[in-house]
Amino acid sequence: MPLSYVNPTSDSPWGTYLTQVDRVIPYLGPLARWVETLKRPKRTLIVDVPIEMDDGRIAHYEGYRVQHSLTRGPGKGGVRYHPDVTLEEVMALSAWMSIKNAAVNLPFGGAKGGIRVDPKQLSLNELEKLTRRYTSEIGIIIGPQQDIPAPDVNTDAQIMAWMMDTYSMNTGATATGVVTGKPIHLGGSLGRVKATGRGVFVTGREAARRIHLEIIGAKVAVQGFGNVGSSAAELFGQAGAIIVAAQDHTGSIFNARGFDLSLLVPHVKATGGVAGFAGAEAMDNESFWDVDCQIMIPAALENQITAARANRLKARLVLEGANGPTGSAADDILADRGILVVPDVICNAGGVTVSYFEWVQDFSSFFWTEDEINMRLDKIMVGALRKIWDTADQHQITLRTATFAVACERILAARQSRGLYP
Ligand code: NAD
């Protein structure tokens, strides 16, 4: 029976995820018997988050924490603050975390959280109240051994510090391991901030090598110039690629000779977006998808590469920095056109991998150097991609279906060994 509390369509996030799971069933062998466990979240919590605003009004926000799977370990996944967040979106994001964590073989299940709010409309004081009340409300299901939140869109190290403090105050013990992505002076890990972008670069570098695409001189377009997009752009820039186009919520910019990232990154920090950058010309948002480039990095929100855009894309390689940026129909079009997609569930797994390092360091109270972290990250991502590539070659399937095959097999094998209770 389908779930009664969501109504997915073929292109909505949960609908996209269900299609991805269906595609993997033929490769699961006898484990396919357990596949329904992947099609429903283990636990779904919806909370009311009331706060008193600076002007005395009482405002209510809707918050979520979904634990899709706890089969292979504690839940793990970020918290998103965005006005368009819905339960269905958080469910899909939590499921993709299960797949991602299993694809990289981290000992975690999958979870995700969010609040339907535009945090840019809140004062710092209101943002802190919102975060603390939300943390208290979901405190009944999170914990260092239960479910470990992290930053996602519009949440950062400061918000993680408030979450950690609230949880610690409520439980009566300082629990640094309850969240990752914390400030370094509070048990955070070196290398965490840029880890997702670094993972995008590492998987992109390996994929480019396999399809004989030279990174030096390759033209790159990046959608989303936040944490993930800007870090990936910087690493590609350092490796000799030319970043020719960028788009964010403020607009789109283009420079055929490439941006000077040492000027663009501070411009975005100072003004809040790419629009108005002096070293580029403005372009309309739809034309961004027609840009002549070899590598396209969607690193903003879901469903950005639609079927229409997939038909026009010029790139040879798509690196999914964002979660769920390509709809199922668009995915098929890209595959038919021979455009290689490194899917989100492996491409952007660098962040959760260093989150795992942070969690391990917090438990052992022994902290590693940034070089050690980057080296271990590189090794894990390269190894995970190799296994996925072998699976894709073996069955002649896309990297996305191969990543799901590797991950679902690990989750369902664990499920089978644990059995059902009672
Ligand atoms: P962020 O808040 O730092 O940046 C988001 C970027 O998206 C900003 O540049 C913003 O302007 C842009 N954006 C927002 N709405 C847009 C729109 N309508 N059109 C174009 N651009 C738009 O967030 P982030 O942490 O960089 O996350 C970006 C994506 O990467 C999300 O899908 C997130 O789930 C995913 N992701 C993030 C991490 C992480 O560690 N931060 C890990 C894995 C996946």
Coordinates of C-alpha atoms and ligand atoms in Angstrom, one line a residue:
M1 CA 0.0 0.0 0.0
P2 CA 1.4 3.4 -0.9
L3 CA 1.9 5.9 2.0
S4 CA -1.2 7.9 2.9
Y5 CA 0.6 11.0 4.1
V6 CA 2.4 12.0 0.8
N7 CA 1.2 12.2 -2.8
P8 CA 4.3 12.0 -4.9
T9 CA 4.3 12.7 -8.7
S10 CA 6.8 11.3 -11.2
D11 CA 9.0 14.5 -10.9
S12 CA 8.5 15.3 -7.2
P13 CA 11.4 14.4 -4.9
W14 CA 9.9 11.3 -3.2
G15 CA 8.5 10.2 -6.6
T16 CA 12.0 10.5 -8.1
Y17 CA 13.5 8.5 -5.3
L18 CA 10.8 5.7 -5.7
T19 CA 11.6 5.5 -9.4
Q20 CA 15.3 5.2 -8.6
V21 CA 14.6 2.3 -6.2
D22 CA 12.4 0.5 -8.7
R23 CA 15.2 0.7 -11.3
V24 CA 17.5 -1.2 -9.0
I25 CA 15.2 -4.1 -8.2
P26 CA 16.5 -6.3 -11.1
Y27 CA 20.0 -6.2 -9.6
L28 CA 19.2 -7.1 -6.0
G29 CA 18.7 -10.8 -6.4
P30 CA 17.0 -12.5 -3.4
L31 CA 17.4 -9.3 -1.4
A32 CA 14.6 -7.7 -3.6
R33 CA 12.2 -9.4 -1.1
W34 CA 13.1 -6.6 1.4
V35 CA 12.9 -3.7 -1.0
E36 CA 9.6 -2.3 0.4
T37 CA 11.6 -1.3 3.6
L38 CA 13.4 1.3 1.4
K39 CA 10.1 2.7 0.1
R40 CA 8.8 4.0 3.5
P41 CA 10.7 6.0 6.1
K42 CA 11.2 4.2 9.4
R43 CA 10.1 7.3 11.4
T44 CA 8.6 10.6 10.5
L45 CA 8.3 13.5 13.0
I46 CA 6.4 16.8 12.3
V47 CA 6.8 19.5 14.9
D48 CA 5.3 22.9 15.6
V49 CA 8.1 25.5 16.3
P50 CA 6.6 28.5 18.0
I51 CA 8.8 31.5 18.7
E52 CA 8.3 35.0 20.1
M53 CA 9.5 37.5 17.4
D54 CA 11.5 40.7 18.2
D55 CA 8.3 42.7 17.7
G56 CA 6.3 40.6 20.2
R57 CA 4.3 38.6 17.7
I58 CA 4.1 34.8 18.2
A59 CA 5.1 33.0 15.0
H60 CA 4.7 29.3 14.2
Y61 CA 6.9 27.3 11.9
E62 CA 6.6 23.7 10.7
G63 CA 9.6 21.5 11.3
Y64 CA 10.4 18.0 10.3
R65 CA 12.9 15.2 11.2
V66 CA 12.6 12.1 9.1
Q67 CA 14.7 8.9 9.8
H68 CA 14.5 6.9 6.6
S69 CA 16.6 4.0 7.8
L70 CA 18.5 3.1 11.0
T71 CA 19.4 -0.3 9.7
R72 CA 23.2 0.2 9.3
G73 CA 23.7 2.7 12.2
P74 CA 22.4 5.9 13.7
G75 CA 20.6 8.3 11.4
K76 CA 22.7 11.0 9.7
G77 CA 21.7 13.9 7.6
G78 CA 21.5 17.7 7.5
V79 CA 18.9 20.3 8.5
R80 CA 17.5 22.7 5.9
Y81 CA 15.9 26.1 6.5
H82 CA 14.0 27.1 3.4
P83 CA 10.4 28.5 2.8
D84 CA 9.7 25.7 0.2
V85 CA 10.7 22.8 2.5
T86 CA 8.0 20.1 2.7
L87 CA 7.6 16.8 4.4
E88 CA 7.9 15.0 1.0
E89 CA 11.1 16.8 0.2
V90 CA 12.6 15.9 3.6
M91 CA 11.6 12.3 3.2
A92 CA 13.4 12.1 -0.1
L93 CA 16.4 13.8 1.2
S94 CA 16.5 11.4 4.2
A95 CA 16.2 8.4 1.8
W96 CA 19.1 9.8 -0.4
M97 CA 21.1 10.0 2.8
S98 CA 20.6 6.3 3.5
I99 CA 21.7 5.5 0.0
K100 CA 24.7 7.9 0.2
N101 CA 25.9 6.6 3.5
A102 CA 25.7 3.0 2.3
A103 CA 27.3 3.9 -1.0
V104 CA 30.4 5.2 0.8
N105 CA 30.1 2.4 3.4
L106 CA 29.8 4.7 6.4
P107 CA 28.2 3.0 9.5
F108 CA 25.1 5.3 9.3
G109 CA 21.5 5.1 8.3
G110 CA 19.8 8.0 6.7
A111 CA 17.9 11.0 8.1
K112 CA 17.1 14.6 7.3
G113 CA 15.4 17.6 8.9
G114 CA 14.0 20.9 7.9
I115 CA 12.0 23.9 8.8
R116 CA 9.6 25.8 6.5
V117 CA 11.1 29.2 7.0
D118 CA 12.9 32.0 5.1
P119 CA 15.8 32.5 7.6
K120 CA 16.8 35.6 5.8
Q121 CA 13.7 37.3 7.2
L122 CA 14.7 36.5 10.8
S123 CA 17.0 38.5 13.1
L124 CA 19.9 36.6 14.7
N125 CA 18.0 36.4 17.9
E126 CA 14.9 34.9 16.2
L127 CA 17.1 32.4 14.3
E128 CA 18.6 31.2 17.6
K129 CA 15.2 30.8 19.2
L130 CA 13.9 29.0 16.2
T131 CA 16.9 26.6 16.2
R132 CA 16.7 25.9 19.9
R133 CA 13.0 25.3 20.0
Y134 CA 13.3 23.0 16.9
T135 CA 16.1 21.1 18.6
S136 CA 14.1 20.6 21.8
E137 CA 11.2 19.3 19.7
I138 CA 13.2 16.8 17.8
G139 CA 15.3 16.0 20.9
I140 CA 13.2 12.9 21.5
I141 CA 14.7 11.2 18.5
I142 CA 18.2 12.7 18.0
G143 CA 21.4 11.9 19.9
P144 CA 25.1 10.9 19.3
Q145 CA 24.0 7.2 19.0
Q146 CA 20.5 7.8 17.5
D147 CA 20.6 10.4 14.9
I148 CA 23.2 13.1 14.2
P149 CA 22.1 16.3 12.3
A150 CA 24.4 18.5 10.2
P151 CA 24.3 21.7 8.1
D152 CA 22.4 21.8 4.8
V153 CA 20.9 24.7 2.8
N154 CA 20.8 27.9 5.0
T155 CA 22.2 26.3 8.1
D156 CA 25.8 26.6 9.3
A157 CA 28.3 26.0 12.1
Q158 CA 26.7 28.6 14.4
I159 CA 23.3 26.8 14.0
M160 CA 25.0 23.5 14.8
A161 CA 26.5 25.1 17.9
W162 CA 23.1 26.2 19.1
M163 CA 21.7 22.7 18.4
M164 CA 24.5 21.0 20.3
D165 CA 24.1 23.4 23.2
T166 CA 20.3 22.9 23.4
Y167 CA 20.6 19.1 23.3
S168 CA 23.4 19.2 25.9
M169 CA 21.4 21.5 28.2
N170 CA 18.4 19.2 27.9
T171 CA 20.3 16.0 28.6
G172 CA 22.6 17.5 31.3
A173 CA 25.9 16.5 29.6
T174 CA 28.0 18.1 27.0
A175 CA 27.4 16.0 23.9
T176 CA 29.6 17.2 21.0
G177 CA 28.8 14.2 18.9
V178 CA 25.1 15.0 18.6
V179 CA 25.7 17.2 15.5
T180 CA 28.5 17.5 13.0
G181 CA 29.6 20.6 11.1
K182 CA 30.3 22.4 14.4
P183 CA 32.8 25.2 14.9
I184 CA 36.4 23.8 15.2
H185 CA 36.6 25.1 18.8
L186 CA 33.6 23.0 19.7
G187 CA 34.7 19.6 18.4
G188 CA 34.3 20.4 14.7
S189 CA 36.6 18.9 12.2
L190 CA 39.2 20.6 10.0
G191 CA 38.2 20.2 6.3
R192 CA 34.5 19.9 7.0
V193 CA 33.4 23.2 5.5
K194 CA 34.9 22.4 2.1
A195 CA 34.5 18.6 2.2
T196 CA 31.4 18.3 0.0
G197 CA 32.9 20.5 -2.7
R198 CA 36.2 18.5 -2.4
G199 CA 34.2 15.3 -2.9
V200 CA 32.6 16.8 -6.0
F201 CA 36.0 17.6 -7.3
V202 CA 37.5 14.2 -6.4
T203 CA 34.7 12.2 -8.1
G204 CA 34.7 14.6 -11.0
R205 CA 38.5 14.2 -11.4
E206 CA 38.2 10.4 -11.5
A207 CA 35.2 10.4 -13.8
A208 CA 37.0 12.9 -16.2
R209 CA 40.0 10.6 -16.2
R210 CA 37.9 7.6 -17.2
I211 CA 36.2 9.5 -20.1
H212 CA 39.5 11.0 -21.2
L213 CA 38.4 14.6 -20.4
E214 CA 41.3 16.8 -19.6
I215 CA 40.6 19.0 -16.5
I216 CA 43.2 21.6 -17.5
G217 CA 41.4 24.0 -19.8
A218 CA 38.0 22.3 -19.3
K219 CA 35.1 24.8 -19.1
V220 CA 32.9 24.5 -16.0
A221 CA 29.5 26.0 -15.2
V222 CA 28.3 26.0 -11.6
Q223 CA 24.7 26.5 -10.4
G224 CA 24.7 27.5 -6.7
F225 CA 27.7 29.4 -5.5
G226 CA 27.2 28.6 -1.8
N227 CA 29.2 26.2 0.3
V228 CA 29.3 23.3 -2.2
G229 CA 29.4 25.2 -5.5
S230 CA 32.1 27.7 -4.5
S231 CA 34.4 25.0 -2.9
A232 CA 34.1 22.8 -6.0
A233 CA 34.7 25.7 -8.3
E234 CA 37.8 26.7 -6.4
L235 CA 39.3 23.2 -6.5
F236 CA 38.5 22.9 -10.3
G237 CA 40.1 26.3 -10.7
Q238 CA 43.2 25.2 -8.9
A239 CA 43.4 22.1 -11.1
G240 CA 43.5 24.3 -14.2
A241 CA 39.8 24.3 -15.2
I242 CA 38.1 27.5 -16.3
I243 CA 34.9 28.5 -14.5
V244 CA 32.9 30.2 -17.2
A245 CA 29.4 30.5 -15.8
A246 CA 27.7 30.7 -12.4
Q247 CA 24.1 31.0 -11.2
D248 CA 22.6 31.5 -7.8
H249 CA 19.4 33.0 -6.4
T250 CA 20.6 36.5 -7.3
G251 CA 21.1 35.8 -11.1
S252 CA 23.5 34.3 -13.6
I253 CA 27.0 35.5 -14.8
F254 CA 29.3 34.5 -17.7
N255 CA 32.9 35.1 -18.8
A256 CA 34.2 33.0 -21.7
R257 CA 37.8 33.5 -20.4
G258 CA 36.8 32.3 -16.9
F259 CA 36.2 34.1 -13.6
D260 CA 39.0 35.3 -11.3
L261 CA 37.8 33.2 -8.3
S262 CA 40.0 35.2 -5.9
L263 CA 37.7 38.1 -6.7
L264 CA 34.4 36.3 -7.2
V265 CA 34.4 34.4 -3.9
P266 CA 34.9 37.6 -1.8
H267 CA 32.2 39.4 -4.0
V268 CA 29.7 36.7 -3.1
K269 CA 30.6 36.9 0.6
A270 CA 30.3 40.6 0.6
T271 CA 27.1 41.0 -1.5
G272 CA 25.3 37.7 -0.8
G273 CA 25.4 36.5 -4.5
V274 CA 27.1 36.4 -7.9
A275 CA 24.9 39.2 -9.4
G276 CA 26.8 42.4 -10.1
F277 CA 30.3 40.8 -10.2
A278 CA 32.5 43.2 -12.2
G279 CA 34.6 40.4 -13.8
A280 CA 31.7 38.9 -15.8
E281 CA 28.6 39.8 -17.8
A282 CA 25.1 39.1 -16.6
M283 CA 23.1 36.5 -18.5
D284 CA 19.5 35.4 -18.2
N285 CA 18.8 32.5 -16.0
E286 CA 17.5 30.1 -18.7
S287 CA 20.5 30.7 -21.0
F288 CA 22.8 29.4 -18.2
W289 CA 21.8 25.9 -19.3
D290 CA 22.9 26.5 -22.9
V291 CA 26.4 27.6 -21.9
D292 CA 29.3 26.0 -23.9
C293 CA 31.1 23.9 -21.2
Q294 CA 32.5 20.4 -20.6
I295 CA 31.5 20.1 -17.0
M296 CA 28.2 21.2 -15.4
I297 CA 27.9 21.3 -11.6
P298 CA 24.3 21.7 -10.3
A299 CA 25.0 22.7 -6.6
A300 CA 21.8 24.5 -5.6
L301 CA 18.4 22.8 -5.2
E302 CA 16.4 19.8 -6.5
N303 CA 14.9 19.4 -10.0
Q304 CA 17.0 22.0 -11.7
I305 CA 17.9 19.8 -14.7
T306 CA 14.5 19.3 -16.3
A307 CA 13.8 17.3 -19.4
A308 CA 13.9 20.4 -21.6
R309 CA 17.2 21.6 -20.1
A310 CA 18.7 18.1 -20.4
N311 CA 18.0 18.2 -24.1
R312 CA 20.0 21.5 -24.4
L313 CA 22.9 20.8 -22.1
K314 CA 26.3 21.0 -23.8
A315 CA 28.4 19.4 -21.1
R316 CA 30.1 16.0 -21.3
L317 CA 30.0 15.5 -17.5
V318 CA 27.4 16.5 -14.9
L319 CA 28.6 16.5 -11.3
E320 CA 25.6 16.5 -8.9
G321 CA 26.8 18.7 -6.0
A322 CA 23.1 19.3 -5.0
N323 CA 20.8 16.6 -3.9
G324 CA 18.2 15.5 -6.5
P325 CA 19.0 18.1 -9.1
T326 CA 18.1 15.8 -12.1
G327 CA 14.5 14.5 -12.6
S328 CA 14.0 10.9 -13.8
A329 CA 13.0 11.9 -17.3
A330 CA 16.0 14.2 -17.6
D331 CA 18.3 11.5 -16.3
D332 CA 17.2 9.2 -19.2
I333 CA 17.7 12.0 -21.7
L334 CA 21.2 12.6 -20.4
A335 CA 22.0 8.9 -20.6
D336 CA 20.7 8.7 -24.2
R337 CA 22.8 11.7 -25.2
G338 CA 25.9 10.1 -23.7
I339 CA 26.3 12.7 -21.1
L340 CA 27.9 11.1 -18.0
V341 CA 26.2 11.9 -14.7
V342 CA 28.1 11.4 -11.4
P343 CA 25.0 11.1 -9.2
D344 CA 24.4 13.1 -6.0
V345 CA 24.5 9.9 -3.8
I346 CA 28.2 9.5 -4.5
C347 CA 29.2 12.9 -5.9
N348 CA 28.3 15.0 -2.8
A349 CA 29.1 12.3 -0.2
G350 CA 32.3 14.1 0.8
G351 CA 30.5 16.2 3.4
V352 CA 28.9 13.3 5.2
T353 CA 32.3 11.4 5.0
V354 CA 34.1 14.2 6.9
S355 CA 31.0 14.4 9.2
Y356 CA 31.7 10.8 10.0
F357 CA 35.4 11.7 10.7
E358 CA 34.1 14.5 13.0
W359 CA 31.9 12.1 14.9
V360 CA 34.7 9.6 15.3
Q361 CA 37.1 12.4 16.4
D362 CA 34.5 13.6 19.0
F363 CA 34.1 10.2 20.4
S364 CA 37.8 9.5 20.7
S365 CA 38.6 13.2 21.7
F366 CA 41.6 13.0 19.3
F367 CA 41.7 15.3 16.4
W368 CA 43.4 14.8 13.0
T369 CA 45.3 17.3 10.8
E370 CA 43.6 18.7 7.7
D371 CA 46.0 16.9 5.5
E372 CA 45.1 13.6 7.1
I373 CA 41.4 14.4 6.6
N374 CA 41.7 15.3 3.0
M375 CA 43.9 12.3 2.3
R376 CA 41.4 9.9 3.9
L377 CA 38.5 11.6 2.1
D378 CA 40.2 11.2 -1.2
K379 CA 40.9 7.5 -0.6
I380 CA 37.3 6.7 0.5
M381 CA 35.7 8.6 -2.4
V382 CA 38.0 7.1 -5.0
G383 CA 37.4 3.6 -3.6
A384 CA 33.6 4.0 -3.4
L385 CA 33.5 5.3 -7.0
R386 CA 35.6 2.4 -8.3
K387 CA 33.2 -0.1 -6.8
I388 CA 30.3 1.7 -8.3
W389 CA 32.0 2.0 -11.7
D390 CA 32.7 -1.8 -11.7
T391 CA 29.0 -2.5 -10.9
A392 CA 27.9 -0.1 -13.7
D393 CA 30.3 -1.9 -16.2
Q394 CA 29.1 -5.4 -15.0
H395 CA 25.4 -4.7 -15.6
Q396 CA 25.7 -2.0 -18.3
I397 CA 23.8 0.5 -16.2
T398 CA 24.2 4.2 -15.3
L399 CA 26.3 5.3 -12.4
R400 CA 23.1 6.3 -10.6
T401 CA 21.5 2.9 -10.8
A402 CA 24.9 1.3 -10.0
T403 CA 25.3 3.5 -6.8
F404 CA 21.7 2.5 -5.8
A405 CA 22.5 -1.1 -6.5
V406 CA 25.7 -1.1 -4.3
A407 CA 23.9 0.9 -1.5
C408 CA 20.6 -1.0 -1.5
E409 CA 22.4 -4.3 -1.4
R410 CA 24.4 -3.2 1.7
I411 CA 21.3 -1.8 3.4
L412 CA 19.1 -4.8 2.6
A413 CA 21.8 -7.4 3.5
A414 CA 22.0 -5.7 6.9
R415 CA 18.2 -5.7 7.2
Q416 CA 18.1 -9.4 6.3
S417 CA 20.8 -10.3 8.9
R418 CA 19.0 -8.3 11.6
G419 CA 15.6 -9.7 10.7
L420 CA 12.3 -8.3 11.7
Y421 CA 11.5 -7.6 15.3
P422 CA 9.6 -9.3 16.8
Ligands
NAD1 P1 24.2 27.0 0.5 O1 23.1 27.6 1.2 O2 25.6 27.3 1.0 O3 24.2 27.5 -1.0 C1 23.0 27.3 -1.8 C2 23.2 28.0 -3.1 O4 22.1 27.8 -4.0 C3 23.4 29.5 -3.0 O5 24.4 30.0 -3.9 C4 22.0 30.0 -3.4 O6 22.1 31.3 -4.0 C5 21.7 29.0 -4.5 N1 20.3 29.0 -4.9 C6 19.2 29.0 -4.0 N2 18.1 29.0 -4.7 C7 18.4 29.0 -6.0 C8 17.7 29.1 -7.2 N3 16.3 29.1 -7.2 N4 18.4 29.1 -8.4 C9 19.7 29.1 -8.4 N5 20.5 29.1 -7.3 C10 19.8 29.0 -6.1 O7 24.0 25.5 0.4 P2 25.0 24.3 0.2 O8 25.4 23.7 1.5 O9 26.0 24.7 -0.8 O10 24.1 23.2 -0.5 C11 23.8 23.2 -1.9 C12 23.2 21.9 -2.3 O11 24.2 20.9 -2.0 C13 21.9 21.4 -1.6 O12 21.2 20.6 -2.5 C14 22.4 20.6 -0.5 O13 21.4 19.6 -0.1 C15 23.6 19.9 -1.2 N6 24.5 19.3 -0.2 C16 25.2 20.1 0.7 C17 26.1 19.5 1.5 C18 26.9 20.3 2.5 O14 27.8 19.8 3.1 N7 26.7 21.6 2.6 C19 26.3 18.1 1.5 C20 25.7 17.4 0.5 C21 24.8 18.0 -0.3

